[in-house]
Short mmCIF file of C-alpha atoms and ligand atoms in Angstrom, two decimals:
data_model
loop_
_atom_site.label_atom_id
_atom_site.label_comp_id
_atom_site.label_asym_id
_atom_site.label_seq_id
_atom_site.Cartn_x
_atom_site.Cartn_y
_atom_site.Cartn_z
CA UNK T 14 -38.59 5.26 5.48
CA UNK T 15 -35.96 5.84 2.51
CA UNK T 16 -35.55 9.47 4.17
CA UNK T 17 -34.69 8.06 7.39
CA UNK T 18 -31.40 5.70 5.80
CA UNK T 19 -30.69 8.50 3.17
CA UNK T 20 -29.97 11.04 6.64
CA UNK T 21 -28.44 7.79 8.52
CA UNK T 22 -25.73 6.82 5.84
CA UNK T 23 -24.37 10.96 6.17
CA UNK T 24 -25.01 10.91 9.49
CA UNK T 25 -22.62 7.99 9.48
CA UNK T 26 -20.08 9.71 6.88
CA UNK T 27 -19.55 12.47 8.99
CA UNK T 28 -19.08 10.52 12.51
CA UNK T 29 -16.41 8.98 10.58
CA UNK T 30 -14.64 11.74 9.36
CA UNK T 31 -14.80 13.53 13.07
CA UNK T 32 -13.34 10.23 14.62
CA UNK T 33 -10.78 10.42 11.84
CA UNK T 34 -9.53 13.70 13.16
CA UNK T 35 -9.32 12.55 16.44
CA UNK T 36 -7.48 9.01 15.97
CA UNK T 37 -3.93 7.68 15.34
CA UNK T 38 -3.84 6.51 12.29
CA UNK T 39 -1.44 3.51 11.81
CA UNK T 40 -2.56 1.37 8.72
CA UNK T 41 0.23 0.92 6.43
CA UNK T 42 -1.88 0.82 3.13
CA UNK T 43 -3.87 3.67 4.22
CA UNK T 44 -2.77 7.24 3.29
CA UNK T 45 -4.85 10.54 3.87
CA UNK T 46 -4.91 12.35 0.16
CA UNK T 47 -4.53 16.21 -0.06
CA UNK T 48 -7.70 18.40 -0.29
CA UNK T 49 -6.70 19.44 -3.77
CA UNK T 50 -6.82 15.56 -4.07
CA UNK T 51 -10.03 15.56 -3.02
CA UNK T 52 -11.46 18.45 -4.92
CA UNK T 53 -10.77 16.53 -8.27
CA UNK T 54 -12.75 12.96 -6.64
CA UNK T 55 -15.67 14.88 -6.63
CA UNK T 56 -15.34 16.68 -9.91
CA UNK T 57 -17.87 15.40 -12.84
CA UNK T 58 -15.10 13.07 -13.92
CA UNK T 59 -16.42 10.61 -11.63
CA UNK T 60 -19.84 10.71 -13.99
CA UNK T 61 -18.21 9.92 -17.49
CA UNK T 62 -17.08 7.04 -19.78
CA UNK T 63 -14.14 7.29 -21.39
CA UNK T 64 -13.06 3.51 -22.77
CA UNK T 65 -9.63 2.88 -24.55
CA UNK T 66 -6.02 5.02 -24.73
CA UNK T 67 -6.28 8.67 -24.67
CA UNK T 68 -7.06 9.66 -27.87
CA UNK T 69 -8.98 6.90 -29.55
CA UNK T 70 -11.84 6.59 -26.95
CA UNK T 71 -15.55 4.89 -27.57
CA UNK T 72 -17.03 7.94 -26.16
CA UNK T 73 -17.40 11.57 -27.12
CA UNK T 74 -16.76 14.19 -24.51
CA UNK T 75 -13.03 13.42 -23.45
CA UNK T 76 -11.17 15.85 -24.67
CA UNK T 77 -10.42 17.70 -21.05
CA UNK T 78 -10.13 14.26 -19.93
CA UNK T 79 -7.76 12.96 -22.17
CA UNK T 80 -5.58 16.19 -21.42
CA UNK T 81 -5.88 14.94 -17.73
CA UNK T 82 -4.61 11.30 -18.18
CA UNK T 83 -1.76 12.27 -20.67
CA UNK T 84 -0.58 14.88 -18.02
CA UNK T 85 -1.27 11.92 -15.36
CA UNK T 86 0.76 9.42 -17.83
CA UNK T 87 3.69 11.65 -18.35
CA UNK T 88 4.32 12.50 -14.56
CA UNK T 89 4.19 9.24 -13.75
CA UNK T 90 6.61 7.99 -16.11
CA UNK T 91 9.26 10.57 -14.92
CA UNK T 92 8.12 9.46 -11.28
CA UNK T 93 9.48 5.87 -11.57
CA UNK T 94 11.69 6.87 -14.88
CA UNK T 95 9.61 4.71 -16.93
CA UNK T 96 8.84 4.23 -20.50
CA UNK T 97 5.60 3.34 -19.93
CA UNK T 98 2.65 4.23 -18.10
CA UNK T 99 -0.40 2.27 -17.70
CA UNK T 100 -2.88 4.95 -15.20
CA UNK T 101 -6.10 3.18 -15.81
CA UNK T 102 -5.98 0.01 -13.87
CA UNK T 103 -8.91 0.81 -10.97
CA UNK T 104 -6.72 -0.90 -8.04
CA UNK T 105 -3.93 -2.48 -7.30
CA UNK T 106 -5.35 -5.93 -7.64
CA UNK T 107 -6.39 -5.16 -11.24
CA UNK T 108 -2.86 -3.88 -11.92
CA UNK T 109 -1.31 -7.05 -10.91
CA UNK T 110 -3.80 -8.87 -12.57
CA UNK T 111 -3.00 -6.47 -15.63
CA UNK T 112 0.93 -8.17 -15.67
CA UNK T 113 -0.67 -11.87 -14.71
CA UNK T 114 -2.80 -11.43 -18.19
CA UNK T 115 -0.26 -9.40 -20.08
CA UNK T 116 2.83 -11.79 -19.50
CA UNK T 117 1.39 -15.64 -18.72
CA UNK T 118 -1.29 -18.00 -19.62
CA UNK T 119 -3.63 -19.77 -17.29
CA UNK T 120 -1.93 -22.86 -16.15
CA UNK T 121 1.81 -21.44 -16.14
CA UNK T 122 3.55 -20.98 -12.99
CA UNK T 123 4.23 -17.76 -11.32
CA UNK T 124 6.83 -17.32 -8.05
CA UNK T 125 5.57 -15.16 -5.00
CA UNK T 126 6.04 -14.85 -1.14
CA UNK T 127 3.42 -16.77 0.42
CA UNK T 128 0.42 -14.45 2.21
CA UNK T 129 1.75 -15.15 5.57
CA UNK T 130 5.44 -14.34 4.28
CA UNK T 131 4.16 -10.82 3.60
CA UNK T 132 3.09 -11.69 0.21
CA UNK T 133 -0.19 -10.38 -1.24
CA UNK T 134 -3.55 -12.08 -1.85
CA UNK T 135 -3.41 -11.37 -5.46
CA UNK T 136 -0.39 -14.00 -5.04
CA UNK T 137 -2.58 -16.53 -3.76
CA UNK T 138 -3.02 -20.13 -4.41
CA UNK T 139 -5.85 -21.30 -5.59
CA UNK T 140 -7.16 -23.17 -2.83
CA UNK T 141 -6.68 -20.29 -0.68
CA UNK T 142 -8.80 -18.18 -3.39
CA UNK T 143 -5.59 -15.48 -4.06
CA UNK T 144 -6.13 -14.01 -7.45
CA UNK T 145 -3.51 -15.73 -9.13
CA UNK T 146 -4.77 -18.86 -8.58
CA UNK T 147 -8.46 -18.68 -8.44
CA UNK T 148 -8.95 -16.00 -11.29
CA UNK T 149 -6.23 -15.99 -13.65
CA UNK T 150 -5.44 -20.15 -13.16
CA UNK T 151 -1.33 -19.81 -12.41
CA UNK T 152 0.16 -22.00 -10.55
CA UNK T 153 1.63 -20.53 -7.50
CA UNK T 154 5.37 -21.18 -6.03
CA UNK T 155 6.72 -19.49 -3.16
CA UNK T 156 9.71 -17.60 -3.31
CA UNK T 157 11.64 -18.21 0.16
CA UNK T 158 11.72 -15.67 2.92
CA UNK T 159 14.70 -15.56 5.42
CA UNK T 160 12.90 -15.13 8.94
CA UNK T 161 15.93 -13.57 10.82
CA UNK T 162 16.49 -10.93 8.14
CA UNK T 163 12.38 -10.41 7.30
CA UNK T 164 13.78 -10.49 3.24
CA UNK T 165 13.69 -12.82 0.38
CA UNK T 166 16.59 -15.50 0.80
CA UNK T 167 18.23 -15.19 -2.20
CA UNK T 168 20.16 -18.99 -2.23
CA UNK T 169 17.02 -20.44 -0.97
CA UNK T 170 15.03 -19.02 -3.85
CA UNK T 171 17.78 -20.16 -6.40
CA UNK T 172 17.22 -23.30 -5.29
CA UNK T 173 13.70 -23.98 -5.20
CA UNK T 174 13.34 -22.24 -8.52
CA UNK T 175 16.43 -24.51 -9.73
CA UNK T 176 14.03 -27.39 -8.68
CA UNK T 177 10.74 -25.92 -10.42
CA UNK T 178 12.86 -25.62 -13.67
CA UNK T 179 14.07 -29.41 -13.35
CA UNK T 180 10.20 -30.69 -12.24
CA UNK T 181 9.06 -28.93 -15.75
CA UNK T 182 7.59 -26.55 -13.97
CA UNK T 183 9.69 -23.15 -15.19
CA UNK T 184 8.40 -19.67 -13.87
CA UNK T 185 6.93 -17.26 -16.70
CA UNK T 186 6.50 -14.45 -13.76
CA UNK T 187 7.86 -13.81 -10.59
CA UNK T 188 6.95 -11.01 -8.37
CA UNK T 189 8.65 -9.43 -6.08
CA UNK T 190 6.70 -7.14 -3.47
CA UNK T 191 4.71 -7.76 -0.23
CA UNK T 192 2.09 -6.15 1.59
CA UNK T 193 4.89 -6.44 4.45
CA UNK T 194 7.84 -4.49 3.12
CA UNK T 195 10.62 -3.75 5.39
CA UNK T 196 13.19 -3.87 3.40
CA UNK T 197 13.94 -3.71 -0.24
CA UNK T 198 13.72 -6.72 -2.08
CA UNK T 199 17.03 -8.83 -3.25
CA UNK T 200 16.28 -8.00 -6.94
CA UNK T 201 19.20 -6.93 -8.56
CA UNK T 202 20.63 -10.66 -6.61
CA UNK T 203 17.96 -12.58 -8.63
CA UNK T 204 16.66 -10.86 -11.42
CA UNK T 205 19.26 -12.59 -13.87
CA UNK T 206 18.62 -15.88 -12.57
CA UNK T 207 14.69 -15.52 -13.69
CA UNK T 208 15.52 -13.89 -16.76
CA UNK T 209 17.78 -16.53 -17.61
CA UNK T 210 15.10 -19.25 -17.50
CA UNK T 211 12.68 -16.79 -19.70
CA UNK T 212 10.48 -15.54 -16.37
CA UNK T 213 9.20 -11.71 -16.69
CA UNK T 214 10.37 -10.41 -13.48
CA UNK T 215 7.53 -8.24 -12.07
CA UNK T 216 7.63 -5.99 -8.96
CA UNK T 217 4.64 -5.07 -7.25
CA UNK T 218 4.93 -1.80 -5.70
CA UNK T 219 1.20 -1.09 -3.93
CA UNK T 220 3.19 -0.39 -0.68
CA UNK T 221 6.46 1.54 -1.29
CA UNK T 222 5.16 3.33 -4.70
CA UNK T 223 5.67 7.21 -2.42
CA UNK T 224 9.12 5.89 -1.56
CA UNK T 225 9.94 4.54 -4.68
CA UNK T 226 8.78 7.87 -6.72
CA UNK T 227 10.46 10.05 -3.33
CA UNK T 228 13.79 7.86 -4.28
CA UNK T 229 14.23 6.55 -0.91
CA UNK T 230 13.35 3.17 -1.21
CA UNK T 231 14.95 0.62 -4.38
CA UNK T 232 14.78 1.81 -7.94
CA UNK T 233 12.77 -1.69 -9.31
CA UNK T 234 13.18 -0.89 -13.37
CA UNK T 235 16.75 0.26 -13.20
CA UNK T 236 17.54 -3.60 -10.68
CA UNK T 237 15.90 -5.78 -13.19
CA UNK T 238 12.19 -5.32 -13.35
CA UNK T 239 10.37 -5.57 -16.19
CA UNK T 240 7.03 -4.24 -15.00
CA UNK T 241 5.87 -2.54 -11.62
CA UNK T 242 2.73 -2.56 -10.23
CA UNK T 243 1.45 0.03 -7.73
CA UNK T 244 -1.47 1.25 -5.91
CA UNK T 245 -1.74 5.04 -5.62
CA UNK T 246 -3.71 5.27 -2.14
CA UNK T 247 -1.19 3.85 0.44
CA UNK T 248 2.93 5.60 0.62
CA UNK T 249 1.89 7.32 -2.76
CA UNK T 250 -0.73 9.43 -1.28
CA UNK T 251 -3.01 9.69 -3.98
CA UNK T 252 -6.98 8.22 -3.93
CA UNK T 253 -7.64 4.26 -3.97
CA UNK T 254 -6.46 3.48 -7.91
CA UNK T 255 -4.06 1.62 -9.53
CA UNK T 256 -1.39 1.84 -12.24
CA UNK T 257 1.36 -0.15 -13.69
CA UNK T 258 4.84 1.21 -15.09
CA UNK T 259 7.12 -0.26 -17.48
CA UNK T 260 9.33 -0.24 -21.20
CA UNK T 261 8.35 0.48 -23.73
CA UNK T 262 8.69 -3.32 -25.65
CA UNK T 263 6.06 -4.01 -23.60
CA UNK T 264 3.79 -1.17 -23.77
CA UNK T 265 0.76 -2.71 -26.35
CA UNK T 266 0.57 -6.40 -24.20
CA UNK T 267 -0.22 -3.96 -21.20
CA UNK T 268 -2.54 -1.74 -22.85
CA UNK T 269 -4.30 -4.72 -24.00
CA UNK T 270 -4.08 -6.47 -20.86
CA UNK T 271 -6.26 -3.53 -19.22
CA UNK T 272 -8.33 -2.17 -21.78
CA UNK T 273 -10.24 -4.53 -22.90
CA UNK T 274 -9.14 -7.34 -20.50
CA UNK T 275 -9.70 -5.57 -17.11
CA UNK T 276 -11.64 -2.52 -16.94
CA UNK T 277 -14.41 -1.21 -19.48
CA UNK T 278 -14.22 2.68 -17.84
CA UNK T 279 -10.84 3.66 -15.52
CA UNK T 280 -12.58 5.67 -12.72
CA UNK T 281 -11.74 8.94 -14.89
CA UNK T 282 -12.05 11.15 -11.39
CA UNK T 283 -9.58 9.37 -9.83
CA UNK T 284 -7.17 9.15 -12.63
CA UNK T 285 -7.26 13.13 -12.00
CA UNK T 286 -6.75 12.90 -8.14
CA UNK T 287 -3.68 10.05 -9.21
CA UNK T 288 -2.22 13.35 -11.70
CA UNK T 289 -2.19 15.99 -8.88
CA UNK T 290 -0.87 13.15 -6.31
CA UNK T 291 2.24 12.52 -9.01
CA UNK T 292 2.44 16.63 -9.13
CA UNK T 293 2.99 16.63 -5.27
CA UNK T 294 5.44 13.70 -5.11
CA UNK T 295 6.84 15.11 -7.91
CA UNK T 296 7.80 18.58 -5.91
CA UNK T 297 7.44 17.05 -2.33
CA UNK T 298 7.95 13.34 -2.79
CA UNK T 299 11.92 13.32 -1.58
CA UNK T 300 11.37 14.98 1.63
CA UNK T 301 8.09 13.00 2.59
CA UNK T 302 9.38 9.92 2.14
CA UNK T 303 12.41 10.48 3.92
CA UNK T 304 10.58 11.29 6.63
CA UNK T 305 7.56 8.86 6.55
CA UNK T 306 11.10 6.27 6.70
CA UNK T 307 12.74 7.98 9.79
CA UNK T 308 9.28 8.24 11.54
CA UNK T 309 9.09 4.48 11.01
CA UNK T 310 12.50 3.84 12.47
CA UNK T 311 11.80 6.32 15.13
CA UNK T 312 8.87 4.59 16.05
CA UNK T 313 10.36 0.94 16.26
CA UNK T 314 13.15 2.16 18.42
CA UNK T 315 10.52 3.67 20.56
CA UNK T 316 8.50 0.46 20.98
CA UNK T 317 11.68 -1.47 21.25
CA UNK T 318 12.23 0.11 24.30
CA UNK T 319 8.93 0.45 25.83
CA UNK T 320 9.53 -3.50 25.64
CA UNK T 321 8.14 -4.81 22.27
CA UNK T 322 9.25 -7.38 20.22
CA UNK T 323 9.41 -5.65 16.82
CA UNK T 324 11.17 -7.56 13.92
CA UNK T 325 14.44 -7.47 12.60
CA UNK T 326 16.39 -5.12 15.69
CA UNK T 327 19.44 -6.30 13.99
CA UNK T 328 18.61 -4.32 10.80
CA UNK T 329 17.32 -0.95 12.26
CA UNK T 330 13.54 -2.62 11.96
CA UNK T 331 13.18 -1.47 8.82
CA UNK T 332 14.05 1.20 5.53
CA UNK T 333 10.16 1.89 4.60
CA UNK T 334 7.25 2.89 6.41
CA UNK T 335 6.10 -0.18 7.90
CA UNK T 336 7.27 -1.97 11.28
CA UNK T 337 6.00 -5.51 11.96
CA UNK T 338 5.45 -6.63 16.10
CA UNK T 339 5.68 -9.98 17.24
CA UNK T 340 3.18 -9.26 20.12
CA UNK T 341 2.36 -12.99 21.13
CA UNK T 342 3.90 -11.78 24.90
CA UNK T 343 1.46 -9.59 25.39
CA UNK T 344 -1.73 -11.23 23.62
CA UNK T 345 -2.94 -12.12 20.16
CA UNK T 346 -3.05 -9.67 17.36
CA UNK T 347 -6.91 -9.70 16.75
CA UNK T 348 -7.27 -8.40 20.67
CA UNK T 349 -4.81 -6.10 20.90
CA UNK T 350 -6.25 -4.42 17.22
CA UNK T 351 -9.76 -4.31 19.06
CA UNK T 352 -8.31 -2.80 22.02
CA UNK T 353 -6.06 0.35 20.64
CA UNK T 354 -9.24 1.10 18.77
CA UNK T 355 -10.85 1.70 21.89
CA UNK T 356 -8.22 3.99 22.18
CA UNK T 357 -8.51 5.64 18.79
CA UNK T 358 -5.38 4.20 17.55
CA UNK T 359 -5.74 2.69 14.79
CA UNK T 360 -3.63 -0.81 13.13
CA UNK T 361 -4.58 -3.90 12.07
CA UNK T 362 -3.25 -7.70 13.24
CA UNK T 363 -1.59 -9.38 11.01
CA UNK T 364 0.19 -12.74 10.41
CA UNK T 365 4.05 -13.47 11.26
CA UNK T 366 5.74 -16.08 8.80
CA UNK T 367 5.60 -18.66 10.78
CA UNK T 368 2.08 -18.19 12.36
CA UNK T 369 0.44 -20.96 10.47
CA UNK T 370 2.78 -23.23 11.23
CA UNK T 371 2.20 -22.69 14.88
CA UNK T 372 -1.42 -23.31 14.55
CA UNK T 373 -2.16 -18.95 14.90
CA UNK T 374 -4.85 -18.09 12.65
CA UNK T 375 -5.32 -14.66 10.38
CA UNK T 376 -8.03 -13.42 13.08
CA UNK T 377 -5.76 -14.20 16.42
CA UNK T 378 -2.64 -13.50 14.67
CA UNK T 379 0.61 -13.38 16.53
CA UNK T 380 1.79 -9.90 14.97
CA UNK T 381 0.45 -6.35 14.10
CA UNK T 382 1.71 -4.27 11.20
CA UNK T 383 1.77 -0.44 12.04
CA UNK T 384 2.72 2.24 9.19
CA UNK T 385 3.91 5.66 9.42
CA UNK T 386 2.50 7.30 5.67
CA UNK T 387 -0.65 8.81 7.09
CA UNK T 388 0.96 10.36 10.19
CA UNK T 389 3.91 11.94 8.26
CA UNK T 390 1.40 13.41 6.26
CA UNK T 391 -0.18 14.81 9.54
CA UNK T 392 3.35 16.89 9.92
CA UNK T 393 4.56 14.32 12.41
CA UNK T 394 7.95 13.71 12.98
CA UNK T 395 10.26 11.74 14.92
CA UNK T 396 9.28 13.24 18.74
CA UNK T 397 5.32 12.39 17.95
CA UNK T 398 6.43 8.77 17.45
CA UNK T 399 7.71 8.58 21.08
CA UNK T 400 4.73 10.22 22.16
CA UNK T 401 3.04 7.11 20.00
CA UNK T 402 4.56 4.63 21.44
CA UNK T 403 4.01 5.76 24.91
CA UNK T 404 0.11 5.64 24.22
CA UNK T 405 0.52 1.69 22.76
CA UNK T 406 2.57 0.88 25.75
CA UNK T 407 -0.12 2.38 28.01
CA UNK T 408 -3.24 0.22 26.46
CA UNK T 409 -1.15 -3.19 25.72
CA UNK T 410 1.56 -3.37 28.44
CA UNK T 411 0.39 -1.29 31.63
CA UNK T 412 -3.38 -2.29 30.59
CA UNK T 413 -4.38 0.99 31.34
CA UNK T 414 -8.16 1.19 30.39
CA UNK T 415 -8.41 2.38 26.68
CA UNK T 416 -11.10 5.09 27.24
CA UNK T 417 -8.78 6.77 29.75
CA UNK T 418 -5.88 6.66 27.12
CA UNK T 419 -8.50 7.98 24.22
CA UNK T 420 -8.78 10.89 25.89
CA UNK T 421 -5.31 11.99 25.41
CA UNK T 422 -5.05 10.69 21.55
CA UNK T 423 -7.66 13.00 20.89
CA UNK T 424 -6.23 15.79 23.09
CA UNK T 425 -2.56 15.12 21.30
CA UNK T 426 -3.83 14.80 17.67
CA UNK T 427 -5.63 18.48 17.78
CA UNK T 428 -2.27 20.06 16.60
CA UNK T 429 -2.32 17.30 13.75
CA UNK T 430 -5.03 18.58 11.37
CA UNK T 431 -3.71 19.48 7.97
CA UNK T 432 -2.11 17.46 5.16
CA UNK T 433 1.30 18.42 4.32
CA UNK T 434 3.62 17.63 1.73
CA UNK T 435 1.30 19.22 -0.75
CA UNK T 436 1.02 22.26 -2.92
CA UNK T 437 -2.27 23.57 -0.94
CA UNK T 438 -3.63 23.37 2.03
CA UNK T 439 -6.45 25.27 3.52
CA UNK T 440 -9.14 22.42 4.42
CA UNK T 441 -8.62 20.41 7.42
CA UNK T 442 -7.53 16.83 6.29
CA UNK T 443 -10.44 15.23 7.76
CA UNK T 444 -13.21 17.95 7.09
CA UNK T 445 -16.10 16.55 6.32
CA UNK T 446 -17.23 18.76 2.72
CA UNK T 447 -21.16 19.04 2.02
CA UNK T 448 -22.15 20.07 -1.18
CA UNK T 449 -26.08 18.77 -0.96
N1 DSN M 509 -4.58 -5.61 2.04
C1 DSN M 509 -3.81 -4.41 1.79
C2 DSN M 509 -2.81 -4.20 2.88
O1 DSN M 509 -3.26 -3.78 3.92
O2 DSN M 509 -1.61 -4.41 2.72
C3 DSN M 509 -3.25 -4.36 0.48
O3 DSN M 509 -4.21 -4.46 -0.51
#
């Protein structure tokens, strides 16, 4: 019987990969990682312990490891022209619960954009279960987010944090970032005014790390961050990790903060996919992300015309890889996701800022979020975007039936097979590899 799920679960693996070479993928936190990338997930890596700081571990057998996460430590630092470099946060919600424990105590009170605002559940409430609230006990204000120009208001935030500060209620943290990230953040506007009331001002990167490190996208520690938070997995193309950069004043609070407070081991084989990830966005990271940002602009002109309602026309949609649709014309976000999967393209639904408010909830949304990261990767470029588009506007405006339209995804992404942007590669991005 145990035979029977043991085949199933790779029988499983491998329809996945072979869909995953035949879909459009438009997830703006996913990524597809570089076969060399890959090679060092499966190294023995993965099977080891290696607690504490290279160099002062609780376990023998590190020493080609701790080679591995000082090389990882010191590209990452020149990446984001850092200081510091934290690598062994697992994720990017330990990361950001790395800065919650390094620079507050339960019961302060942090500043965030609000989950439907773009911000991130790891800048939840409480009573909505975010990490901030319900693990690390902050108390959670909402920075305010101008809906016309999809960006912090900088004059409304003044204000309300004027009014914290006068309640008794003073921010130790504030963080900037969003899981929707058109636009860089107003933090060279209001970095001073947090500083000046004694807040850290943190900056959590998960989304625009690969634009940040490609320099195409704000530079956070150089416009008044303290710390930076990223993910490695989503526009820096690395595997599913985490990491957090900063000075060097702050270096032993962080280190502390993660080892012992967060993680016991760091996921030592993907702290050696992260290294050859910074290597590549180290040699290729300018030119991806410059395109990954035109592909994103191409592709919201390209909707725009086809008749969508994507956000923020008045600003060129956006200056990173992700577009947001206001697609309450045509149905609800939760459909429409279902049906361009029946098409093999692949995004996901997502809230607009003012969705609760209108009664919308986060399964019938009124907006999907499309990114451009993985399909850059693919080699695309600015004339596959209108070919995109065309496919979208064929399932969710001319209701043409979804299997009809799958057949020509798959026909059109056979020329997209191999990862680019990367020092090698021979493997086809989706191969499936067998070792058993
Ligand atoms: N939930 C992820 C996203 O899709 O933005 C981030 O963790």
């Amino acid at each position: 019987m145990s035979r029977e799920e043991y085949n199933r679960v790779f029988e499983l693996l491998q329809k996945h990969h072979q869909w995953f070479g035949e879909v459009i993928p438009l997830i703006a936190s996913e990524n597809i990682p570089s076969p060399a990338v890959r090679e060092a997930l499966i190294s023995d890596f993965g099977n080891r312990y290696a607690e504490g700081w290279p160099g002062e571990r609780v376990y023998a057998g590190c020493i080609y490891i701790d080679e591995v996460e000082n090389l990882c430590i010191r590209m990452m630092k020149k990446l984001f022209r850092a200081e510091f470099a934290d690598v062994r946060p697992i994720s990017g919600v330990v990361a950001n619960l790395v800065i919650y424990t390094a620079f507050t105590e339960p019961g302060d009170t942090m500043m965030a954009l609000s989950i439907p605002c773009g911000g991130h559940i790891t800048m939840g409430k409480k009573k909505l279960g975010g990490t901030a609230g319900a693990v690390h006990g902050l108390n959670v204000e909402y920075l305010a987010l101008d809906y016309e120009e999809m960006n912090i208001d900088v004059d409304r935030t003044k204000e309300r944090l004027k009014k914290l500060v006068n309640k008794g209620k003073t921010p130790k943290l504030v963080m900037f970032g969003a899981s929707v990230f058109p636009f860089p953040h107003p933090l060279k506007e209001l970095a001073d005014s947090f500083h000046e009331v004694g807040a850290t001002v943190g900056y959590d990167a998960a989304h625009v790390a690969g634009l940040i490190a490609g320099g195409c996208f704000q530079d956070p520690l150089r416009e008044g961050a303290d710390v930076m938070s990223l993910s490695t997995h989503k526009t820096f193309f690395g595997p599913q990790h985490g990491s957090v950069v900063s000075w060097e004043r702050y270096a032993e609070k962080i280190k502390r903060a993660t080892f012992p407070g967060m993680v016991s081991n760091h996921h030592l084989h993907a702290v050696a996919g992260v290294a050859i990830a910074c290597a590549e966005l180290l040699e290729f990271g300018k030119e991806y992300a410059t395109q990954v940002i035109r592909n994103a602009k191409a592709l919201a002109q390209a909707l725009y015309e086809q008749g969508f309602n994507v956000l923020a026309e008045h600003k060129g949609f956006t200056e990173s890889h992700v577009i947001l649709i206001d697609i309450t014309k045509q149905g609800d976000g939760g459909t429409i996701e279902k049906e361009l999967e029946r098409a093999n393209i692949i995004i996901n639904r997502n809230l607009l800022p003012w969705d609760i408010k209108e009664g919308r909830h986060f399964m019938h949304p009124g907006g999907i979020r499309l990114g451009t990261s993985e399909l850059t990767r693919l080699g695309m470029k600015e004339a596959e975007m209108v070919e995109i588009a065309e496919f979208i506007k064929r399932v969710v405006m001319d209701r043409e039936s979804p299997e009809k339209v799958k057949e020509d995804v798959v026909e059109f992404r056979k020329n997209y097979q191999k990862v680019h942007y990367c020092f090698e590669s021979v493997m086809e991005a989706y191969k499936y590899i067998k070792i058993r």
